[in-house]
PDB file of C-alpha atoms in Angstrom:
ATOM      1  CA  MET A   1     -14.846   8.508  -2.325  1.00  0.00           C
ATOM      2  CA  ARG A   2     -12.288   8.123  -0.037  1.00  0.00           C
ATOM      3  CA  ILE A   3      -9.462   5.393   1.004  1.00  0.00           C
ATOM      4  CA  ILE A   4      -6.543   5.025   3.183  1.00  0.00           C
ATOM      5  CA  SER A   5      -4.851   2.551   3.044  1.00  0.00           C
ATOM      6  CA  TRP A   6      -2.530   0.989   5.847  1.00  0.00           C
ATOM      7  CA  ASN A   7      -0.171  -1.214   6.675  1.00  0.00           C
ATOM      8  CA  VAL A   8      -0.524  -1.554  10.489  1.00  0.00           C
ATOM      9  CA  ASN A   9       2.267  -4.392  10.754  1.00  0.00           C
ATOM     10  CA  GLY A  10      -0.036  -6.696  12.022  1.00  0.00           C
ATOM     11  CA  ILE A  11      -3.969  -5.926  12.995  1.00  0.00           C
ATOM     12  CA  ARG A  12      -3.650  -8.268  15.544  1.00  0.00           C
ATOM     13  CA  ALA A  13      -1.022  -6.007  17.538  1.00  0.00           C
ATOM     14  CA  VAL A  14      -3.162  -2.889  16.593  1.00  0.00           C
ATOM     15  CA  GLU A  15      -6.443  -3.779  17.191  1.00  0.00           C
ATOM     16  CA  LYS A  16      -4.656  -3.448  21.441  1.00  0.00           C
ATOM     17  CA  LYS A  17      -4.356  -0.707  20.206  1.00  0.00           C
ATOM     18  CA  GLY A  18      -8.268   1.370  19.357  1.00  0.00           C
ATOM     19  CA  PHE A  19      -8.303  -0.145  16.147  1.00  0.00           C
ATOM     20  CA  THR A  20     -12.148  -0.626  15.330  1.00  0.00           C
ATOM     21  CA  SER A  21     -12.677   2.532  17.189  1.00  0.00           C
ATOM     22  CA  TRP A  22      -9.583   4.841  14.913  1.00  0.00           C
ATOM     23  CA  LEU A  23     -11.647   2.526  11.867  1.00  0.00           C
ATOM     24  CA  ALA A  24     -15.715   3.830  13.139  1.00  0.00           C
ATOM     25  CA  LYS A  25     -14.011   7.984  13.532  1.00  0.00           C
ATOM     26  CA  GLU A  26     -12.334   7.527  10.658  1.00  0.00           C
ATOM     27  CA  ASN A  27     -15.079   5.645   8.763  1.00  0.00           C
ATOM     28  CA  PRO A  28     -13.520   5.815   5.436  1.00  0.00           C
ATOM     29  CA  ASP A  29     -15.933   4.243   2.350  1.00  0.00           C
ATOM     30  CA  ILE A  30     -12.774   2.284   1.835  1.00  0.00           C
ATOM     31  CA  LEU A  31      -9.775   0.778   3.879  1.00  0.00           C
ATOM     32  CA  CYS A  32      -6.777  -1.654   2.656  1.00  0.00           C
ATOM     33  CA  LEU A  33      -4.701  -2.982   5.223  1.00  0.00           C
ATOM     34  CA  ASN A  34      -1.385  -4.079   4.104  1.00  0.00           C
ATOM     35  CA  GLU A  35       0.683  -7.383   6.440  1.00  0.00           C
ATOM     36  CA  THR A  36      -2.163  -8.227   8.578  1.00  0.00           C
ATOM     37  CA  LYS A  37      -0.038 -10.829   9.803  1.00  0.00           C
ATOM     38  CA  ALA A  38      -3.095 -13.105  10.189  1.00  0.00           C
ATOM     39  CA  GLU A  39      -5.687 -15.331   9.213  1.00  0.00           C
ATOM     40  CA  PRO A  40      -9.277 -15.060   9.185  1.00  0.00           C
ATOM     41  CA  GLY A  41      -9.638 -17.309  11.449  1.00  0.00           C
ATOM     42  CA  GLN A  42      -7.637 -16.159  13.614  1.00  0.00           C
ATOM     43  CA  LEU A  43      -9.662 -12.798  14.476  1.00  0.00           C
ATOM     44  CA  SER A  44     -12.356 -11.242  16.543  1.00  0.00           C
ATOM     45  CA  PRO A  45     -15.446 -10.488  14.435  1.00  0.00           C
ATOM     46  CA  GLU A  46     -14.751  -6.575  15.559  1.00  0.00           C
ATOM     47  CA  LEU A  47     -11.983  -7.198  12.943  1.00  0.00           C
ATOM     48  CA  LEU A  48     -13.490 -10.108  10.537  1.00  0.00           C
ATOM     49  CA  ASN A  49     -16.652  -7.719  10.241  1.00  0.00           C
ATOM     50  CA  PRO A  50     -16.223  -4.851  11.385  1.00  0.00           C
ATOM     51  CA  GLU A  51     -20.475  -2.279  10.843  1.00  0.00           C
ATOM     52  CA  SER A  52     -20.813  -1.130   7.613  1.00  0.00           C
ATOM     53  CA  TYR A  53     -18.494  -3.023   6.042  1.00  0.00           C
ATOM     54  CA  TYR A  54     -17.461  -6.031   3.602  1.00  0.00           C
ATOM     55  CA  SER A  55     -15.449  -7.098   4.384  1.00  0.00           C
ATOM     56  CA  PHE A  56     -12.067  -9.338   1.878  1.00  0.00           C
ATOM     57  CA  TRP A  57      -8.523 -11.281   2.789  1.00  0.00           C
ATOM     58  CA  ALA A  58      -5.649 -13.007   1.562  1.00  0.00           C
ATOM     59  CA  SER A  59      -3.243 -14.927   3.518  1.00  0.00           C
ATOM     60  CA  ALA A  60      -0.030 -15.879   3.672  1.00  0.00           C
ATOM     61  CA  LYS A  61       0.468 -20.152   4.255  1.00  0.00           C
ATOM     62  CA  LYS A  62       2.956 -18.797   6.269  1.00  0.00           C
ATOM     63  CA  LYS A  63       1.831 -18.810   9.602  1.00  0.00           C
ATOM     64  CA  GLY A  64       1.777 -15.263  11.343  1.00  0.00           C
ATOM     65  CA  TYR A  65       3.252 -13.271   7.850  1.00  0.00           C
ATOM     66  CA  SER A  66       2.074 -10.576   5.029  1.00  0.00           C
ATOM     67  CA  GLY A  67      -1.272 -10.651   3.781  1.00  0.00           C
ATOM     68  CA  VAL A  68      -4.042  -7.841   2.914  1.00  0.00           C
ATOM     69  CA  ALA A  69      -7.409  -7.314   3.175  1.00  0.00           C
ATOM     70  CA  ILE A  70      -9.759  -4.659   1.837  1.00  0.00           C
ATOM     71  CA  TYR A  71     -12.753  -3.976   4.107  1.00  0.00           C
ATOM     72  CA  THR A  72     -14.678  -0.990   2.059  1.00  0.00           C
ATOM     73  CA  LYS A  73     -18.656   0.116   2.775  1.00  0.00           C
ATOM     74  CA  GLU A  74     -20.310  -1.046  -1.150  1.00  0.00           C
ATOM     75  CA  GLN A  75     -19.142  -4.325  -2.390  1.00  0.00           C
ATOM     76  CA  PRO A  76     -17.187  -5.169  -5.378  1.00  0.00           C
ATOM     77  CA  GLN A  77     -18.651  -6.263  -7.901  1.00  0.00           C
ATOM     78  CA  ASP A  78     -16.146  -9.346  -8.292  1.00  0.00           C
ATOM     79  CA  VAL A  79     -13.046  -9.699  -5.856  1.00  0.00           C
ATOM     80  CA  ASN A  80     -10.083 -11.800  -6.570  1.00  0.00           C
ATOM     81  CA  PHE A  81      -6.504 -13.102  -5.531  1.00  0.00           C
ATOM     82  CA  PHE A  82      -4.190 -12.418  -8.223  1.00  0.00           C
ATOM     83  CA  LYS A  83      -3.597 -15.447  -9.704  1.00  0.00           C
ATOM     84  CA  LYS A  84      -0.071 -15.972  -9.348  1.00  0.00           C
ATOM     85  CA  GLU A  85       0.596 -19.170  -7.085  1.00  0.00           C
ATOM     86  CA  GLU A  86       4.366 -16.755  -6.236  1.00  0.00           C
ATOM     87  CA  PHE A  87       2.548 -14.417  -4.637  1.00  0.00           C
ATOM     88  CA  ASP A  88      -1.056 -15.297  -3.326  1.00  0.00           C
ATOM     89  CA  ASN A  89       1.094 -17.796  -1.699  1.00  0.00           C
ATOM     90  CA  GLU A  90       2.181 -14.915   0.389  1.00  0.00           C
ATOM     91  CA  GLY A  91      -0.492 -12.985   0.502  1.00  0.00           C
ATOM     92  CA  ARG A  92       0.074 -10.131  -1.110  1.00  0.00           C
ATOM     93  CA  VAL A  93      -2.252  -9.160  -3.402  1.00  0.00           C
ATOM     94  CA  LEU A  94      -5.626  -8.286  -3.882  1.00  0.00           C
ATOM     95  CA  VAL A  95      -8.573  -6.681  -6.392  1.00  0.00           C
ATOM     96  CA  ALA A  96     -11.384  -5.071  -6.178  1.00  0.00           C
ATOM     97  CA  HIS A  97     -13.592  -4.184  -9.062  1.00  0.00           C
ATOM     98  CA  TYR A  98     -15.657  -1.425  -9.244  1.00  0.00           C
ATOM     99  CA  LYS A  99     -18.439   0.220 -10.866  1.00  0.00           C
ATOM    100  CA  ASP A 100     -15.346   2.968 -11.998  1.00  0.00           C
ATOM    101  CA  PHE A 101     -12.382   2.109 -10.990  1.00  0.00           C
ATOM    102  CA  SER A 102     -10.309  -0.742  -9.320  1.00  0.00           C
ATOM    103  CA  LEU A 103      -8.544  -1.062  -6.295  1.00  0.00           C
ATOM    104  CA  ILE A 104      -6.131  -3.460  -5.782  1.00  0.00           C
ATOM    105  CA  SER A 105      -4.789  -4.017  -2.271  1.00  0.00           C
ATOM    106  CA  ALA A 106      -0.635  -4.891  -3.136  1.00  0.00           C
ATOM    107  CA  TYR A 107       2.055  -5.359  -0.648  1.00  0.00           C
ATOM    108  CA  PHE A 108       5.217  -5.551  -2.191  1.00  0.00           C
ATOM    109  CA  PRO A 109       8.265  -7.630  -1.127  1.00  0.00           C
ATOM    110  CA  ASN A 110      10.505  -6.124   0.942  1.00  0.00           C
ATOM    111  CA  SER A 111      13.904  -7.285  -0.658  1.00  0.00           C
ATOM    112  CA  GLN A 112      15.989  -7.760   1.953  1.00  0.00           C
ATOM    113  CA  ASP A 113      19.494  -7.218   2.831  1.00  0.00           C
ATOM    114  CA  GLU A 114      22.170  -7.607   0.374  1.00  0.00           C
ATOM    115  CA  GLY A 115      19.002  -8.034  -1.835  1.00  0.00           C
ATOM    116  CA  LYS A 116      18.579 -11.361  -1.182  1.00  0.00           C
ATOM    117  CA  ARG A 117      14.649 -11.484  -2.681  1.00  0.00           C
ATOM    118  CA  LEU A 118      15.734  -9.268  -5.315  1.00  0.00           C
ATOM    119  CA  ASP A 119      14.254 -10.847  -8.276  1.00  0.00           C
ATOM    120  CA  TYR A 120      11.315 -12.627  -6.583  1.00  0.00           C
ATOM    121  CA  LYS A 121      10.859  -8.058  -5.636  1.00  0.00           C
ATOM    122  CA  LEU A 122      11.369  -7.494  -8.834  1.00  0.00           C
ATOM    123  CA  SER A 123       9.131  -9.913 -10.542  1.00  0.00           C
ATOM    124  CA  PHE A 124       6.176  -8.237  -8.303  1.00  0.00           C
ATOM    125  CA  CYS A 125       6.624  -4.951  -9.441  1.00  0.00           C
ATOM    126  CA  ASP A 126       6.760  -6.648 -12.553  1.00  0.00           C
ATOM    127  CA  SER A 127       3.772  -8.606 -12.580  1.00  0.00           C
ATOM    128  CA  MET A 128       1.560  -5.394 -11.053  1.00  0.00           C
ATOM    129  CA  LEU A 129       2.784  -2.881 -14.210  1.00  0.00           C
ATOM    130  CA  LYS A 130       1.599  -5.527 -15.859  1.00  0.00           C
ATOM    131  CA  LEU A 131      -2.093  -5.850 -14.069  1.00  0.00           C
ATOM    132  CA  CYS A 132      -2.033  -1.490 -14.440  1.00  0.00           C
ATOM    133  CA  ASN A 133      -1.791  -1.602 -18.071  1.00  0.00           C
ATOM    134  CA  SER A 134      -4.033  -4.362 -18.701  1.00  0.00           C
ATOM    135  CA  LEU A 135      -6.226  -2.771 -17.257  1.00  0.00           C
ATOM    136  CA  VAL A 136      -5.688   0.720 -18.602  1.00  0.00           C
ATOM    137  CA  LYS A 137      -6.447  -1.242 -21.813  1.00  0.00           C
ATOM    138  CA  LYS A 138      -9.335  -2.739 -21.685  1.00  0.00           C
ATOM    139  CA  GLY A 139     -10.678   1.075 -20.746  1.00  0.00           C
ATOM    140  CA  LYS A 140     -10.692   0.461 -17.217  1.00  0.00           C
ATOM    141  CA  HIS A 141      -9.231   2.430 -14.354  1.00  0.00           C
ATOM    142  CA  PHE A 142      -6.777   2.093 -10.920  1.00  0.00           C
ATOM    143  CA  LEU A 143      -5.879   2.632  -7.282  1.00  0.00           C
ATOM    144  CA  LEU A 144      -3.084   0.955  -7.232  1.00  0.00           C
ATOM    145  CA  CYS A 145      -2.699   1.365  -3.351  1.00  0.00           C
ATOM    146  CA  GLY A 146      -0.312   0.324  -0.060  1.00  0.00           C
ATOM    147  CA  ASP A 147       3.481  -0.266   1.309  1.00  0.00           C
ATOM    148  CA  PHE A 148       5.741  -0.673  -1.670  1.00  0.00           C
ATOM    149  CA  ASN A 149       8.620  -0.646   0.261  1.00  0.00           C
ATOM    150  CA  ILE A 150      10.120   1.586  -2.347  1.00  0.00           C
ATOM    151  CA  ALA A 151      11.579   4.809  -1.968  1.00  0.00           C
ATOM    152  CA  HIS A 152      11.403   6.724  -5.077  1.00  0.00           C
ATOM    153  CA  LYS A 153      13.292   9.238  -5.225  1.00  0.00           C
ATOM    154  CA  PRO A 154      16.161  11.572  -2.736  1.00  0.00           C
ATOM    155  CA  ILE A 155      12.827  12.858  -1.571  1.00  0.00           C
ATOM    156  CA  ASP A 156      10.975  10.555  -0.359  1.00  0.00           C
ATOM    157  CA  LEU A 157      13.394   9.623   2.721  1.00  0.00           C
ATOM    158  CA  ALA A 158      16.062  11.021   4.992  1.00  0.00           C
ATOM    159  CA  HIS A 159      19.325   9.532   4.101  1.00  0.00           C
ATOM    160  CA  PRO A 160      19.187   8.599   0.951  1.00  0.00           C
ATOM    161  CA  LYS A 161      23.072   8.543   0.465  1.00  0.00           C
ATOM    162  CA  ALA A 162      23.332   6.671   3.174  1.00  0.00           C
ATOM    163  CA  ASN A 163      21.291   3.907   2.398  1.00  0.00           C
ATOM    164  CA  GLU A 164      21.483   3.424  -1.750  1.00  0.00           C
ATOM    165  CA  LYS A 165      22.984  -0.359  -0.703  1.00  0.00           C
ATOM    166  CA  ASN A 166      20.402  -0.646   0.887  1.00  0.00           C
ATOM    167  CA  ALA A 167      16.440  -3.001   0.620  1.00  0.00           C
ATOM    168  CA  GLY A 168      14.073  -0.512  -0.786  1.00  0.00           C
ATOM    169  CA  TYR A 169      16.586   2.737  -2.600  1.00  0.00           C
ATOM    170  CA  LEU A 170      18.635  -0.869  -4.395  1.00  0.00           C
ATOM    171  CA  PRO A 171      18.850   0.799  -8.568  1.00  0.00           C
ATOM    172  CA  GLN A 172      16.787  -1.428  -9.145  1.00  0.00           C
ATOM    173  CA  GLU A 173      14.000  -0.538  -7.155  1.00  0.00           C
ATOM    174  CA  ARG A 174      14.266   2.972  -8.279  1.00  0.00           C
ATOM    175  CA  GLU A 175      14.594   1.886 -12.203  1.00  0.00           C
ATOM    176  CA  TRP A 176      11.517  -0.558 -11.845  1.00  0.00           C
ATOM    177  CA  MET A 177       9.291   3.098 -10.376  1.00  0.00           C
ATOM    178  CA  ASP A 178      11.355   5.740 -12.937  1.00  0.00           C
ATOM    179  CA  LYS A 179       9.873   2.531 -15.762  1.00  0.00           C
ATOM    180  CA  PHE A 180       6.352   2.084 -13.769  1.00  0.00           C
ATOM    181  CA  THR A 181       5.322   6.318 -14.087  1.00  0.00           C
ATOM    182  CA  ALA A 182       7.099   6.498 -17.888  1.00  0.00           C
ATOM    183  CA  ALA A 183       4.271   4.130 -18.298  1.00  0.00           C
ATOM    184  CA  GLY A 184       1.828   6.745 -18.024  1.00  0.00           C
ATOM    185  CA  HIS A 185       0.629   6.418 -13.870  1.00  0.00           C
ATOM    186  CA  VAL A 186       1.032   8.780 -11.501  1.00  0.00           C
ATOM    187  CA  ASP A 187       2.477   8.429  -7.555  1.00  0.00           C
ATOM    188  CA  THR A 188      -0.389  10.936  -6.613  1.00  0.00           C
ATOM    189  CA  PHE A 189       1.205  12.064  -3.119  1.00  0.00           C
ATOM    190  CA  ARG A 190       3.992  13.864  -5.222  1.00  0.00           C
ATOM    191  CA  HIS A 191       1.301  15.086  -8.163  1.00  0.00           C
ATOM    192  CA  PHE A 192       0.447  17.150  -5.045  1.00  0.00           C
ATOM    193  CA  HIS A 193       3.195  17.633  -3.362  1.00  0.00           C
ATOM    194  CA  PRO A 194       6.422  17.772  -5.980  1.00  0.00           C
ATOM    195  CA  GLU A 195       8.923  19.950  -4.222  1.00  0.00           C
ATOM    196  CA  GLU A 196       7.411  18.780   0.051  1.00  0.00           C
ATOM    197  CA  LYS A 197      10.419  17.538   2.075  1.00  0.00           C
ATOM    198  CA  GLY A 198      10.210  15.236   5.200  1.00  0.00           C
ATOM    199  CA  CYS A 199       6.808  13.546   4.175  1.00  0.00           C
ATOM    200  CA  TYR A 200       7.660  10.059   4.758  1.00  0.00           C
ATOM    201  CA  THR A 201       4.893   6.889   5.396  1.00  0.00           C
ATOM    202  CA  TRP A 202       7.979   4.752   7.890  1.00  0.00           C
ATOM    203  CA  TRP A 203      10.203   5.483  10.134  1.00  0.00           C
ATOM    204  CA  SER A 204      12.176   2.575  11.979  1.00  0.00           C
ATOM    205  CA  TYR A 205      11.802   1.768  16.009  1.00  0.00           C
ATOM    206  CA  MET A 206      15.067   2.341  15.936  1.00  0.00           C
ATOM    207  CA  GLY A 207      16.996   5.805  17.520  1.00  0.00           C
ATOM    208  CA  GLN A 208      13.439   7.352  18.058  1.00  0.00           C
ATOM    209  CA  ALA A 209      13.115   7.896  14.544  1.00  0.00           C
ATOM    210  CA  ARG A 210       9.439   8.521  14.339  1.00  0.00           C
ATOM    211  CA  THR A 211       9.523  11.085  16.553  1.00  0.00           C
ATOM    212  CA  LYS A 212      12.984  12.778  14.824  1.00  0.00           C
ATOM    213  CA  ASN A 213      11.302  12.383  11.418  1.00  0.00           C
ATOM    214  CA  VAL A 214      14.157  10.011  10.192  1.00  0.00           C
ATOM    215  CA  GLY A 215      11.485   7.970   7.810  1.00  0.00           C
ATOM    216  CA  TRP A 216      10.902   6.970   4.128  1.00  0.00           C
ATOM    217  CA  ARG A 217       7.946   7.301   1.926  1.00  0.00           C
ATOM    218  CA  ILE A 218       7.258   3.829   1.246  1.00  0.00           C
ATOM    219  CA  ASP A 219       3.725   3.868   0.887  1.00  0.00           C
ATOM    220  CA  TYR A 220       1.391   5.186  -2.112  1.00  0.00           C
ATOM    221  CA  HIS A 221      -1.893   5.406  -3.418  1.00  0.00           C
ATOM    222  CA  CYS A 222      -1.632   5.361  -7.326  1.00  0.00           C
ATOM    223  CA  VAL A 223      -3.658   5.935 -10.805  1.00  0.00           C
ATOM    224  CA  ASP A 224      -3.731   5.525 -14.013  1.00  0.00           C
ATOM    225  CA  LYS A 225      -3.490   9.231 -15.887  1.00  0.00           C
ATOM    226  CA  GLY A 226      -7.072   9.178 -17.509  1.00  0.00           C
ATOM    227  CA  PHE A 227      -8.295   8.619 -13.202  1.00  0.00           C
ATOM    228  CA  LEU A 228      -5.614  11.213 -12.134  1.00  0.00           C
ATOM    229  CA  PRO A 229      -8.666  14.418 -12.519  1.00  0.00           C
ATOM    230  CA  GLY A 230     -10.812  12.622 -10.384  1.00  0.00           C
ATOM    231  CA  VAL A 231      -8.171  13.055  -7.442  1.00  0.00           C
ATOM    232  CA  LYS A 232      -9.119  15.962  -4.753  1.00  0.00           C
ATOM    233  CA  SER A 233      -5.912  15.302  -2.867  1.00  0.00           C
ATOM    234  CA  SER A 234      -3.611  13.089  -1.537  1.00  0.00           C
ATOM    235  CA  ILE A 235      -2.253  12.437   1.581  1.00  0.00           C
ATOM    236  CA  ILE A 236       0.090  11.120   4.492  1.00  0.00           C
ATOM    237  CA  ARG A 237      -1.560  11.238   7.584  1.00  0.00           C
ATOM    238  CA  ALA A 238       1.386  11.028   9.954  1.00  0.00           C
ATOM    239  CA  GLU A 239      -0.153  12.278  12.883  1.00  0.00           C
ATOM    240  CA  VAL A 240      -2.182   8.359  13.252  1.00  0.00           C
ATOM    241  CA  THR A 241       0.342   5.880  15.346  1.00  0.00           C
ATOM    242  CA  GLY A 242      -0.453   2.661  16.058  1.00  0.00           C
ATOM    243  CA  SER A 243       2.209   1.144  13.311  1.00  0.00           C
ATOM    244  CA  ASP A 244       5.730   2.040  12.294  1.00  0.00           C
ATOM    245  CA  HIS A 245       3.890   3.401   9.507  1.00  0.00           C
ATOM    246  CA  CYS A 246       0.835   6.055   9.066  1.00  0.00           C
ATOM    247  CA  PRO A 247      -1.630   5.467   6.854  1.00  0.00           C
ATOM    248  CA  VAL A 248      -2.438   7.173   3.962  1.00  0.00           C
ATOM    249  CA  GLU A 249      -5.242   8.982   1.847  1.00  0.00           C
ATOM    250  CA  ILE A 250      -6.700   9.645  -0.935  1.00  0.00           C
ATOM    251  CA  ASN A 251     -10.109  11.470  -2.105  1.00  0.00           C
ATOM    252  CA  PHE A 252     -12.038  11.078  -5.258  1.00  0.00           C
ATOM    253  CA  ASN A 253     -14.627  13.244  -7.241  1.00  0.00           C
ATOM    254  CA  LEU A 254     -16.834   9.485  -8.758  1.00  0.00           C
TER     255      LEU A 254
END
């Protein structure tokens, strides 16, 4: 099974850059989208119902903001929102339950300048950890994927020292990632590439950051440790353009 997650920074914007052709060519079993910035009623038929896929959408109440989606070839047993109003109002989570695992497609909040939304961000993070822990406690495997808006370690961004007081690399955010992995959950990319430098998933549009590869790794595929033996590979698809993020891909033996 091949699963791709991508922060598209606007599904309608990326449609104009060849998204539907890319999807047909890539043909993943599941595609999770973050920051769709749209409601289903605003989408073309090609986006709403791509050939061979079921689609599910969580949209923010605020127009043109946030939002996640799942395209899946196999119909899930169940799909639900997170059922927490403060997060569902921003369209941040979809949970799809399959026979072998539960898929959590999540768009983590940005803590913003001077940590203006840090409390909200950490509340969301803790809720994600509780969800993952509850699934494991029930004997289920999970895959949590999406834009976490957190670079975990110094290796995960080009200029760690200069960004220690900036959103996405605040001590409290990195401490939560420590807590998440200490709970037995695995950042699959770092499992396969523990020391590889220069591996980023987001680049600013300013200063030719992508061309110079001055970026941050903030998009993840994370699993419970019991699910890890089934993971074949975890890959950053930096060659794919169309957004300020690139897709990340995970492959399973299921």
